[in-house]
PDB file of C-alpha atoms in Angstrom:
ATOM      1  CA  UNK A   1    -126.553-123.945  94.306  1.00 43.00           C
ATOM      2  CA  UNK A   2    -126.352-127.612  93.923  1.00 41.00           C
ATOM      3  CA  UNK A   3    -130.094-127.426  92.888  1.00 43.00           C
ATOM      4  CA  UNK A   4    -129.040-124.875  90.269  1.00 41.00           C
ATOM      5  CA  UNK A   5    -126.207-127.424  88.821  1.00 42.00           C
ATOM      6  CA  UNK A   6    -128.580-130.246  88.923  1.00 42.00           C
ATOM      7  CA  UNK A   7    -131.315-128.101  86.594  1.00 37.00           C
ATOM      8  CA  UNK A   8    -128.419-126.828  84.280  1.00 39.00           C
ATOM      9  CA  UNK A   9    -127.442-130.669  83.608  1.00 38.00           C
ATOM     10  CA  UNK A  10    -130.935-131.394  83.012  1.00 38.00           C
ATOM     11  CA  UNK A  11    -131.271-129.014  80.388  1.00 33.00           C
ATOM     12  CA  UNK A  12    -128.087-130.183  78.840  1.00 34.00           C
ATOM     13  CA  UNK A  13    -129.476-133.772  78.572  1.00 35.00           C
ATOM     14  CA  UNK A  14    -132.461-132.674  77.426  1.00 39.00           C
ATOM     15  CA  UNK A  15    -130.766-130.704  74.470  1.00 42.00           C
ATOM     16  CA  UNK A  16    -128.825-133.457  73.224  1.00 38.00           C
ATOM     17  CA  UNK A  17    -131.783-136.032  73.288  1.00 37.00           C
ATOM     18  CA  UNK A  18    -133.661-133.717  71.071  1.00 37.00           C
ATOM     19  CA  UNK A  19    -130.551-132.554  68.834  1.00 38.00           C
ATOM     20  CA  UNK A  20    -129.476-136.407  67.678  1.00 36.00           C
ATOM     21  CA  UNK A  21    -132.919-136.790  66.034  1.00 40.00           C
ATOM     22  CA  UNK A  22    -132.707-133.732  64.296  1.00 39.00           C
ATOM     23  CA  UNK A  23    -128.902-134.576  63.177  1.00 35.00           C
ATOM     24  CA  UNK A  24    -130.347-137.821  61.786  1.00 38.00           C
ATOM     25  CA  UNK A  25    -133.027-136.108  59.824  1.00 43.00           C
ATOM     26  CA  UNK A  26    -130.515-133.975  58.323  1.00 44.00           C
ATOM     27  CA  UNK A  27    -127.797-136.387  57.252  1.00 40.00           C
ATOM     28  CA  UNK A  28    -127.507-137.311  53.496  1.00 42.00           C
ATOM     29  CA  UNK A  29    -128.964-140.786  52.486  1.00 40.00           C
ATOM     30  CA  UNK A  30    -126.254-143.221  51.894  1.00 41.00           C
ATOM     31  CA  UNK A  31    -124.544-143.431  48.746  1.00 41.00           C
ATOM     32  CA  UNK A  32    -124.479-147.244  47.464  1.00 46.00           C
ATOM     33  CA  UNK A  33    -121.964-145.914  44.640  1.00 48.00           C
ATOM     34  CA  UNK A  34    -118.464-147.291  45.122  1.00 47.00           C
ATOM     35  CA  UNK A  35    -115.148-145.391  44.448  1.00 45.00           C
ATOM     36  CA  UNK A  36    -115.712-145.923  40.726  1.00 48.00           C
ATOM     37  CA  UNK A  37    -119.520-144.293  40.640  1.00 51.00           C
ATOM     38  CA  UNK A  38    -120.964-147.317  39.844  1.00 60.00           C
ATOM     39  CA  UNK A  39    -124.242-148.158  41.598  1.00 65.00           C
ATOM     40  CA  UNK A  40    -123.388-151.955  42.693  1.00 72.00           C
ATOM     41  CA  UNK A  41    -126.872-152.371  44.563  1.00 76.00           C
ATOM     42  CA  UNK A  42    -128.375-152.118  40.932  1.00 77.00           C
ATOM     43  CA  UNK A  43    -126.594-154.656  39.184  1.00 91.00           C
ATOM     44  CA  UNK A  44    -127.842-157.701  37.836  1.00 94.00           C
ATOM     45  CA  UNK A  45    -131.510-157.079  38.764  1.00 93.00           C
ATOM     46  CA  UNK A  46    -133.734-156.257  35.745  1.00 95.00           C
ATOM     47  CA  UNK A  47    -134.256-156.940  32.027  1.00 97.00           C
ATOM     48  CA  UNK A  48    -131.089-157.098  29.639  1.00 98.00           C
ATOM     49  CA  UNK A  49    -130.050-158.229  26.242  1.00 98.00           C
ATOM     50  CA  UNK A  50    -126.492-159.780  25.409  1.00 97.00           C
ATOM     51  CA  UNK A  51    -124.814-160.401  22.173  1.00 98.00           C
ATOM     52  CA  UNK A  52    -121.782-163.465  22.004  1.00 98.00           C
ATOM     53  CA  UNK A  53    -119.557-164.751  19.786  1.00 97.00           C
ATOM     54  CA  UNK A  54    -116.786-167.750  20.191  1.00 97.00           C
ATOM     55  CA  UNK A  55    -116.037-171.248  19.346  1.00 95.00           C
ATOM     56  CA  UNK A  56    -118.081-174.716  19.197  1.00 94.00           C
ATOM     57  CA  UNK A  57    -116.477-177.748  19.426  1.00 91.00           C
ATOM     58  CA  UNK A  58    -118.093-181.016  18.116  1.00 90.00           C
ATOM     59  CA  UNK A  59    -117.647-184.144  20.480  1.00 84.00           C
ATOM     60  CA  UNK A  60    -115.712-186.458  18.458  1.00 70.00           C
ATOM     61  CA  UNK A  61    -115.289-190.217  19.269  1.00 62.00           C
ATOM     62  CA  UNK A  62    -112.905-192.651  17.883  1.00 62.00           C
ATOM     63  CA  UNK A  63    -115.793-195.347  18.531  1.00 76.00           C
ATOM     64  CA  UNK A  64    -118.124-193.590  16.054  1.00 85.00           C
ATOM     65  CA  UNK A  65    -119.213-195.686  13.134  1.00 92.00           C
ATOM     66  CA  UNK A  66    -121.748-195.690  10.468  1.00 95.00           C
ATOM     67  CA  UNK A  67    -124.599-198.713  10.619  1.00 96.00           C
ATOM     68  CA  UNK A  68    -126.506-200.435   8.506  1.00 96.00           C
ATOM     69  CA  UNK A  69    -130.132-201.586   7.854  1.00 95.00           C
ATOM     70  CA  UNK A  70    -130.149-204.303   4.872  1.00 92.00           C
ATOM     71  CA  UNK A  71    -133.540-204.676   3.283  1.00 89.00           C
ATOM     72  CA  UNK A  72    -134.667-201.453   5.219  1.00 88.00           C
ATOM     73  CA  UNK A  73    -136.727-202.985   7.783  1.00 88.00           C
ATOM     74  CA  UNK A  74    -135.945-200.463  10.242  1.00 87.00           C
ATOM     75  CA  UNK A  75    -133.550-202.158  12.378  1.00 90.00           C
ATOM     76  CA  UNK A  76    -129.749-201.171  12.321  1.00 92.00           C
ATOM     77  CA  UNK A  77    -126.700-203.039  13.474  1.00 92.00           C
ATOM     78  CA  UNK A  78    -126.608-205.483  10.211  1.00 94.00           C
ATOM     79  CA  UNK A  79    -123.162-206.412   8.627  1.00 95.00           C
ATOM     80  CA  UNK A  80    -122.756-205.651   4.685  1.00 95.00           C
ATOM     81  CA  UNK A  81    -121.428-208.971   3.379  1.00 94.00           C
ATOM     82  CA  UNK A  82    -120.061-209.633  -0.020  1.00 93.00           C
ATOM     83  CA  UNK A  83    -120.976-212.252  -2.482  1.00 91.00           C
ATOM     84  CA  UNK A  84    -118.461-214.474  -0.650  1.00 92.00           C
ATOM     85  CA  UNK A  85    -119.859-213.589   2.703  1.00 92.00           C
ATOM     86  CA  UNK A  86    -117.085-211.436   3.947  1.00 95.00           C
ATOM     87  CA  UNK A  87    -117.684-208.241   5.671  1.00 96.00           C
ATOM     88  CA  UNK A  88    -117.799-205.488   3.148  1.00 95.00           C
ATOM     89  CA  UNK A  89    -116.603-202.875   5.753  1.00 95.00           C
ATOM     90  CA  UNK A  90    -113.675-205.066   7.437  1.00 93.00           C
ATOM     91  CA  UNK A  91    -111.521-201.833   6.422  1.00 93.00           C
ATOM     92  CA  UNK A  92    -113.124-199.928   9.607  1.00 92.00           C
ATOM     93  CA  UNK A  93    -114.314-196.430  10.490  1.00 93.00           C
ATOM     94  CA  UNK A  94    -113.308-193.342  11.997  1.00 90.00           C
ATOM     95  CA  UNK A  95    -114.743-190.534  13.910  1.00 88.00           C
ATOM     96  CA  UNK A  96    -113.758-187.675  11.338  1.00 90.00           C
ATOM     97  CA  UNK A  97    -113.691-186.783   7.694  1.00 92.00           C
ATOM     98  CA  UNK A  98    -111.897-189.274   4.891  1.00 93.00           C
ATOM     99  CA  UNK A  99    -109.226-187.887   3.008  1.00 92.00           C
ATOM    100  CA  UNK A 100    -109.141-190.526   0.379  1.00 90.00           C
ATOM    101  CA  UNK A 101    -110.642-194.201  -0.142  1.00 89.00           C
ATOM    102  CA  UNK A 102    -107.647-195.688   1.661  1.00 87.00           C
ATOM    103  CA  UNK A 103    -108.629-196.941   5.047  1.00 87.00           C
ATOM    104  CA  UNK A 104    -107.617-194.813   8.027  1.00 79.00           C
ATOM    105  CA  UNK A 105    -107.117-191.816   5.982  1.00 87.00           C
ATOM    106  CA  UNK A 106    -109.254-189.228   8.157  1.00 89.00           C
ATOM    107  CA  UNK A 107    -109.062-186.081   9.506  1.00 89.00           C
ATOM    108  CA  UNK A 108    -110.434-184.997  13.065  1.00 86.00           C
ATOM    109  CA  UNK A 109    -113.430-182.814  13.641  1.00 87.00           C
ATOM    110  CA  UNK A 110    -112.300-178.939  13.797  1.00 81.00           C
ATOM    111  CA  UNK A 111    -113.506-175.996  16.005  1.00 84.00           C
ATOM    112  CA  UNK A 112    -116.182-173.893  14.443  1.00 89.00           C
ATOM    113  CA  UNK A 113    -117.443-170.357  15.254  1.00 93.00           C
ATOM    114  CA  UNK A 114    -120.783-169.471  16.383  1.00 95.00           C
ATOM    115  CA  UNK A 115    -122.402-166.254  17.273  1.00 97.00           C
ATOM    116  CA  UNK A 116    -125.831-165.318  18.789  1.00 98.00           C
ATOM    117  CA  UNK A 117    -128.060-162.862  21.214  1.00 98.00           C
ATOM    118  CA  UNK A 118    -130.334-163.405  23.906  1.00 98.00           C
ATOM    119  CA  UNK A 119    -132.947-161.546  26.116  1.00 98.00           C
ATOM    120  CA  UNK A 120    -133.176-162.167  29.805  1.00 98.00           C
ATOM    121  CA  UNK A 121    -134.494-160.934  33.100  1.00 98.00           C
ATOM    122  CA  UNK A 122    -132.543-161.253  36.496  1.00 97.00           C
ATOM    123  CA  UNK A 123    -133.721-160.889  39.815  1.00 96.00           C
ATOM    124  CA  UNK A 124    -131.354-160.076  42.787  1.00 94.00           C
ATOM    125  CA  UNK A 125    -131.930-160.849  46.505  1.00 93.00           C
ATOM    126  CA  UNK A 126    -129.075-159.423  48.388  1.00 90.00           C
ATOM    127  CA  UNK A 127    -125.939-161.485  47.012  1.00 93.00           C
ATOM    128  CA  UNK A 128    -128.097-164.286  45.119  1.00 96.00           C
ATOM    129  CA  UNK A 129    -129.396-163.814  41.453  1.00 97.00           C
ATOM    130  CA  UNK A 130    -131.922-165.887  39.653  1.00 98.00           C
ATOM    131  CA  UNK A 131    -132.869-165.109  36.195  1.00 97.00           C
ATOM    132  CA  UNK A 132    -134.551-166.689  33.038  1.00 98.00           C
ATOM    133  CA  UNK A 133    -133.351-166.119  29.263  1.00 98.00           C
ATOM    134  CA  UNK A 134    -134.169-167.093  25.575  1.00 98.00           C
ATOM    135  CA  UNK A 135    -131.224-167.203  23.255  1.00 98.00           C
ATOM    136  CA  UNK A 136    -130.683-167.771  19.754  1.00 97.00           C
ATOM    137  CA  UNK A 137    -127.532-168.914  18.047  1.00 96.00           C
ATOM    138  CA  UNK A 138    -125.734-169.865  14.821  1.00 95.00           C
ATOM    139  CA  UNK A 139    -122.925-172.282  14.550  1.00 91.00           C
ATOM    140  CA  UNK A 140    -120.810-174.198  12.325  1.00 86.00           C
ATOM    141  CA  UNK A 141    -119.829-177.138  14.365  1.00 88.00           C
ATOM    142  CA  UNK A 142    -119.740-180.110  12.251  1.00 91.00           C
ATOM    143  CA  UNK A 143    -119.445-183.977  13.416  1.00 92.00           C
ATOM    144  CA  UNK A 144    -118.489-186.492  10.967  1.00 93.00           C
ATOM    145  CA  UNK A 145    -118.109-190.374  10.838  1.00 94.00           C
ATOM    146  CA  UNK A 146    -116.672-191.958   7.736  1.00 95.00           C
ATOM    147  CA  UNK A 147    -116.563-196.053   6.891  1.00 95.00           C
ATOM    148  CA  UNK A 148    -114.152-197.212   4.388  1.00 96.00           C
ATOM    149  CA  UNK A 149    -115.207-200.587   2.338  1.00 95.00           C
ATOM    150  CA  UNK A 150    -112.953-203.274   0.723  1.00 91.00           C
ATOM    151  CA  UNK A 151    -114.139-201.899  -2.910  1.00 85.00           C
ATOM    152  CA  UNK A 152    -112.427-199.688  -2.046  1.00 89.00           C
ATOM    153  CA  UNK A 153    -114.423-196.901  -1.372  1.00 94.00           C
ATOM    154  CA  UNK A 154    -115.227-194.416   1.546  1.00 96.00           C
ATOM    155  CA  UNK A 155    -118.457-192.916   2.765  1.00 96.00           C
ATOM    156  CA  UNK A 156    -119.202-190.114   5.295  1.00 96.00           C
ATOM    157  CA  UNK A 157    -122.350-188.556   6.942  1.00 95.00           C
ATOM    158  CA  UNK A 158    -121.626-184.704   8.276  1.00 93.00           C
ATOM    159  CA  UNK A 159    -123.870-183.224  10.748  1.00 92.00           C
ATOM    160  CA  UNK A 160    -123.733-179.545  11.345  1.00 91.00           C
ATOM    161  CA  UNK A 161    -125.798-177.520  13.814  1.00 89.00           C
ATOM    162  CA  UNK A 162    -127.340-174.808  11.681  1.00 90.00           C
ATOM    163  CA  UNK A 163    -129.050-172.875  14.479  1.00 94.00           C
ATOM    164  CA  UNK A 164    -130.966-173.174  17.503  1.00 96.00           C
ATOM    165  CA  UNK A 165    -133.239-171.487  19.920  1.00 97.00           C
ATOM    166  CA  UNK A 166    -132.714-172.339  23.768  1.00 98.00           C
ATOM    167  CA  UNK A 167    -134.517-171.304  26.855  1.00 98.00           C
ATOM    168  CA  UNK A 168    -132.609-171.493  30.129  1.00 98.00           C
ATOM    169  CA  UNK A 169    -132.404-170.706  33.797  1.00 98.00           C
ATOM    170  CA  UNK A 170    -129.499-169.178  35.460  1.00 97.00           C
ATOM    171  CA  UNK A 171    -128.708-168.956  39.033  1.00 98.00           C
ATOM    172  CA  UNK A 172    -125.380-167.223  40.569  1.00 97.00           C
ATOM    173  CA  UNK A 173    -123.858-164.839  43.333  1.00 97.00           C
ATOM    174  CA  UNK A 174    -122.769-161.515  43.091  1.00 95.00           C
ATOM    175  CA  UNK A 175    -120.489-161.026  46.243  1.00 90.00           C
ATOM    176  CA  UNK A 176    -119.417-157.573  45.427  1.00 82.00           C
ATOM    177  CA  UNK A 177    -122.274-156.304  43.539  1.00 82.00           C
ATOM    178  CA  UNK A 178    -120.286-155.847  40.146  1.00 89.00           C
ATOM    179  CA  UNK A 179    -119.482-159.289  39.348  1.00 95.00           C
ATOM    180  CA  UNK A 180    -121.811-162.210  38.638  1.00 97.00           C
ATOM    181  CA  UNK A 181    -120.512-165.895  38.853  1.00 98.00           C
ATOM    182  CA  UNK A 182    -123.458-168.289  37.830  1.00 98.00           C
ATOM    183  CA  UNK A 183    -124.463-171.656  36.354  1.00 98.00           C
ATOM    184  CA  UNK A 184    -126.959-172.465  33.564  1.00 98.00           C
ATOM    185  CA  UNK A 185    -129.271-174.939  32.277  1.00 98.00           C
ATOM    186  CA  UNK A 186    -132.251-175.325  30.035  1.00 98.00           C
ATOM    187  CA  UNK A 187    -133.755-176.784  26.830  1.00 98.00           C
ATOM    188  CA  UNK A 188    -132.956-176.442  23.354  1.00 98.00           C
ATOM    189  CA  UNK A 189    -134.379-176.742  19.753  1.00 97.00           C
ATOM    190  CA  UNK A 190    -132.051-176.999  17.060  1.00 95.00           C
ATOM    191  CA  UNK A 191    -131.896-177.383  13.191  1.00 93.00           C
ATOM    192  CA  UNK A 192    -129.181-180.146  12.275  1.00 92.00           C
ATOM    193  CA  UNK A 193    -127.954-180.207   8.434  1.00 92.00           C
ATOM    194  CA  UNK A 194    -126.437-183.409   7.068  1.00 93.00           C
ATOM    195  CA  UNK A 195    -124.368-184.040   4.169  1.00 93.00           C
ATOM    196  CA  UNK A 196    -123.760-187.365   2.872  1.00 96.00           C
ATOM    197  CA  UNK A 197    -120.258-188.309   0.526  1.00 96.00           C
ATOM    198  CA  UNK A 198    -119.176-191.183  -0.910  1.00 96.00           C
ATOM    199  CA  UNK A 199    -116.210-192.070  -3.618  1.00 96.00           C
ATOM    200  CA  UNK A 200    -118.546-194.715  -4.863  1.00 95.00           C
ATOM    201  CA  UNK A 201    -120.294-193.826  -8.240  1.00 93.00           C
ATOM    202  CA  UNK A 202    -122.188-196.797  -8.840  1.00 94.00           C
ATOM    203  CA  UNK A 203    -124.802-196.971  -6.155  1.00 95.00           C
ATOM    204  CA  UNK A 204    -127.936-194.602  -6.128  1.00 96.00           C
ATOM    205  CA  UNK A 205    -127.783-192.729  -2.708  1.00 96.00           C
ATOM    206  CA  UNK A 206    -131.261-191.025  -1.590  1.00 95.00           C
ATOM    207  CA  UNK A 207    -131.084-188.877   1.931  1.00 93.00           C
ATOM    208  CA  UNK A 208    -134.021-189.170   4.683  1.00 89.00           C
ATOM    209  CA  UNK A 209    -135.479-186.565   6.648  1.00 81.00           C
ATOM    210  CA  UNK A 210    -132.637-184.205   6.280  1.00 77.00           C
ATOM    211  CA  UNK A 211    -132.759-180.856   7.934  1.00 70.00           C
ATOM    212  CA  UNK A 212    -135.070-181.848  10.719  1.00 78.00           C
ATOM    213  CA  UNK A 213    -135.649-180.010  14.051  1.00 89.00           C
ATOM    214  CA  UNK A 214    -134.473-181.887  16.994  1.00 93.00           C
ATOM    215  CA  UNK A 215    -134.637-181.406  20.604  1.00 95.00           C
ATOM    216  CA  UNK A 216    -131.806-181.069  23.381  1.00 96.00           C
ATOM    217  CA  UNK A 217    -130.645-179.741  26.478  1.00 98.00           C
ATOM    218  CA  UNK A 218    -127.886-177.376  27.906  1.00 98.00           C
ATOM    219  CA  UNK A 219    -125.803-176.791  30.955  1.00 98.00           C
ATOM    220  CA  UNK A 220    -122.709-174.634  31.757  1.00 98.00           C
ATOM    221  CA  UNK A 221    -121.651-171.584  33.750  1.00 98.00           C
ATOM    222  CA  UNK A 222    -120.053-168.171  33.400  1.00 98.00           C
ATOM    223  CA  UNK A 223    -118.811-165.097  35.078  1.00 97.00           C
ATOM    224  CA  UNK A 224    -120.091-161.566  34.090  1.00 97.00           C
ATOM    225  CA  UNK A 225    -118.480-157.997  35.434  1.00 96.00           C
ATOM    226  CA  UNK A 226    -120.298-154.570  34.959  1.00 95.00           C
ATOM    227  CA  UNK A 227    -117.938-152.260  33.172  1.00 94.00           C
ATOM    228  CA  UNK A 228    -120.599-149.436  33.749  1.00 93.00           C
ATOM    229  CA  UNK A 229    -123.976-149.116  35.346  1.00 90.00           C
ATOM    230  CA  UNK A 230    -125.795-150.595  31.993  1.00 93.00           C
ATOM    231  CA  UNK A 231    -122.764-152.639  30.186  1.00 96.00           C
ATOM    232  CA  UNK A 232    -121.198-155.768  31.138  1.00 97.00           C
ATOM    233  CA  UNK A 233    -118.352-158.154  29.587  1.00 98.00           C
ATOM    234  CA  UNK A 234    -118.472-161.794  30.377  1.00 98.00           C
ATOM    235  CA  UNK A 235    -116.980-165.385  29.627  1.00 98.00           C
ATOM    236  CA  UNK A 236    -119.354-168.336  29.333  1.00 98.00           C
ATOM    237  CA  UNK A 237    -119.007-172.327  28.843  1.00 98.00           C
ATOM    238  CA  UNK A 238    -121.982-174.307  27.439  1.00 97.00           C
ATOM    239  CA  UNK A 239    -122.272-177.925  26.710  1.00 97.00           C
ATOM    240  CA  UNK A 240    -125.116-178.453  24.488  1.00 96.00           C
ATOM    241  CA  UNK A 241    -126.546-182.128  23.435  1.00 96.00           C
ATOM    242  CA  UNK A 242    -129.032-183.047  20.921  1.00 95.00           C
ATOM    243  CA  UNK A 243    -130.895-185.919  19.840  1.00 93.00           C
ATOM    244  CA  UNK A 244    -130.245-186.567  16.155  1.00 91.00           C
ATOM    245  CA  UNK A 245    -131.674-189.739  15.631  1.00 88.00           C
ATOM    246  CA  UNK A 246    -133.913-189.052  12.204  1.00 87.00           C
ATOM    247  CA  UNK A 247    -131.399-188.862   9.384  1.00 93.00           C
ATOM    248  CA  UNK A 248    -130.451-191.891   6.977  1.00 94.00           C
ATOM    249  CA  UNK A 249    -129.203-192.460   3.505  1.00 96.00           C
ATOM    250  CA  UNK A 250    -131.149-195.042   1.572  1.00 96.00           C
ATOM    251  CA  UNK A 251    -128.727-197.005  -0.991  1.00 96.00           C
ATOM    252  CA  UNK A 252    -130.223-198.688  -3.877  1.00 95.00           C
ATOM    253  CA  UNK A 253    -128.583-200.588  -6.868  1.00 94.00           C
ATOM    254  CA  UNK A 254    -127.909-197.702  -9.458  1.00 95.00           C
ATOM    255  CA  UNK A 255    -125.600-199.138 -11.915  1.00 94.00           C
ATOM    256  CA  UNK A 256    -123.889-201.525  -9.479  1.00 94.00           C
ATOM    257  CA  UNK A 257    -124.259-205.420 -10.356  1.00 93.00           C
ATOM    258  CA  UNK A 258    -126.718-207.650  -8.938  1.00 92.00           C
ATOM    259  CA  UNK A 259    -123.988-208.812  -6.549  1.00 92.00           C
ATOM    260  CA  UNK A 260    -123.156-205.386  -4.849  1.00 94.00           C
ATOM    261  CA  UNK A 261    -123.104-205.752  -1.311  1.00 94.00           C
ATOM    262  CA  UNK A 262    -125.990-203.187  -0.771  1.00 94.00           C
ATOM    263  CA  UNK A 263    -128.116-204.967  -2.951  1.00 93.00           C
ATOM    264  CA  UNK A 264    -127.511-208.365  -1.521  1.00 90.00           C
ATOM    265  CA  UNK A 265    -129.473-207.940   1.822  1.00 79.00           C
ATOM    266  CA  UNK A 266    -132.952-207.297   0.043  1.00 82.00           C
ATOM    267  CA  UNK A 267    -132.523-204.623  -2.636  1.00 90.00           C
ATOM    268  CA  UNK A 268    -131.786-201.619  -0.454  1.00 94.00           C
ATOM    269  CA  UNK A 269    -129.819-200.728   2.467  1.00 95.00           C
ATOM    270  CA  UNK A 270    -129.977-197.797   5.077  1.00 96.00           C
ATOM    271  CA  UNK A 271    -126.736-196.019   6.379  1.00 96.00           C
ATOM    272  CA  UNK A 272    -126.983-193.739   9.551  1.00 95.00           C
ATOM    273  CA  UNK A 273    -124.480-192.629  12.408  1.00 94.00           C
ATOM    274  CA  UNK A 274    -124.250-195.010  15.170  1.00 92.00           C
ATOM    275  CA  UNK A 275    -124.280-192.324  17.852  1.00 89.00           C
ATOM    276  CA  UNK A 276    -127.610-190.527  18.114  1.00 89.00           C
ATOM    277  CA  UNK A 277    -126.159-188.091  20.253  1.00 91.00           C
ATOM    278  CA  UNK A 278    -124.724-184.581  18.848  1.00 93.00           C
ATOM    279  CA  UNK A 279    -122.665-182.900  21.588  1.00 93.00           C
ATOM    280  CA  UNK A 280    -120.997-179.675  21.419  1.00 93.00           C
ATOM    281  CA  UNK A 281    -118.823-177.558  23.616  1.00 94.00           C
ATOM    282  CA  UNK A 282    -118.850-173.630  23.229  1.00 96.00           C
ATOM    283  CA  UNK A 283    -116.585-171.226  24.834  1.00 97.00           C
ATOM    284  CA  UNK A 284    -118.211-167.496  24.271  1.00 97.00           C
ATOM    285  CA  UNK A 285    -117.412-163.819  24.922  1.00 98.00           C
ATOM    286  CA  UNK A 286    -120.667-161.794  25.836  1.00 98.00           C
ATOM    287  CA  UNK A 287    -121.553-158.279  25.715  1.00 98.00           C
ATOM    288  CA  UNK A 288    -124.618-157.349  27.754  1.00 97.00           C
ATOM    289  CA  UNK A 289    -126.716-154.089  28.044  1.00 97.00           C
ATOM    290  CA  UNK A 290    -128.843-153.901  31.079  1.00 95.00           C
ATOM    291  CA  UNK A 291    -131.823-151.752  31.647  1.00 92.00           C
TER     292      UNK A 291
END
């Protein structure tokens, strides 16, 4: 009897060992979808296109001014003086747009709209996402600097970011699979437009090298959340800096007298902004389509 019980137990053990693999083979594959039905494991991996819109804010500095090159020898930083030797621009400068020829009457730079689109590719490694993108954007961000002379007269140079083509990398984490938190940085190539305005009706003013393309760089970060398996919404902050050092305005005599301050230094004078850096801060809302 004892031997029979041992034999029966052995059969039960053997049967259970063969049943386990069979049950494992019959079990359905693990479903990576969450309760919302979205496949979190497939998010932020592959190509995508995005559109965005928002505001762009130029950096305005109280230390901005216009600088002068008397005699147009290529060296800026000269003092424009009157026939009595006084500084013709003693009334000062402001980082904004003049509202009259009276010194100090200025409006600060204002936020402007921007919009654009990008195409990119992300590669996901577990919770880490790395990617690259190419982006085009149109912006109305305008940085202005004004000067006041003792004539009295007012002078202003505006620079506006017309459009830019940028290439950036982005690196982020997607802890739950359905949201991405990232940082981004790269290079940008932009067209910067310029406008010169003055209340001086005597001298002649000729812009030089307007609407040139300039190089710059960008850095920022953002967050993106999938609202379906293929559509995402996001928020992004982006800082951009461009080296805008090409534009100047040549001032010649026009109908002014021979004692005109712009003429005394050698016949003509060049004017440009003191700060070559054109900085903007952008806040954006993004809409992405992932493939």
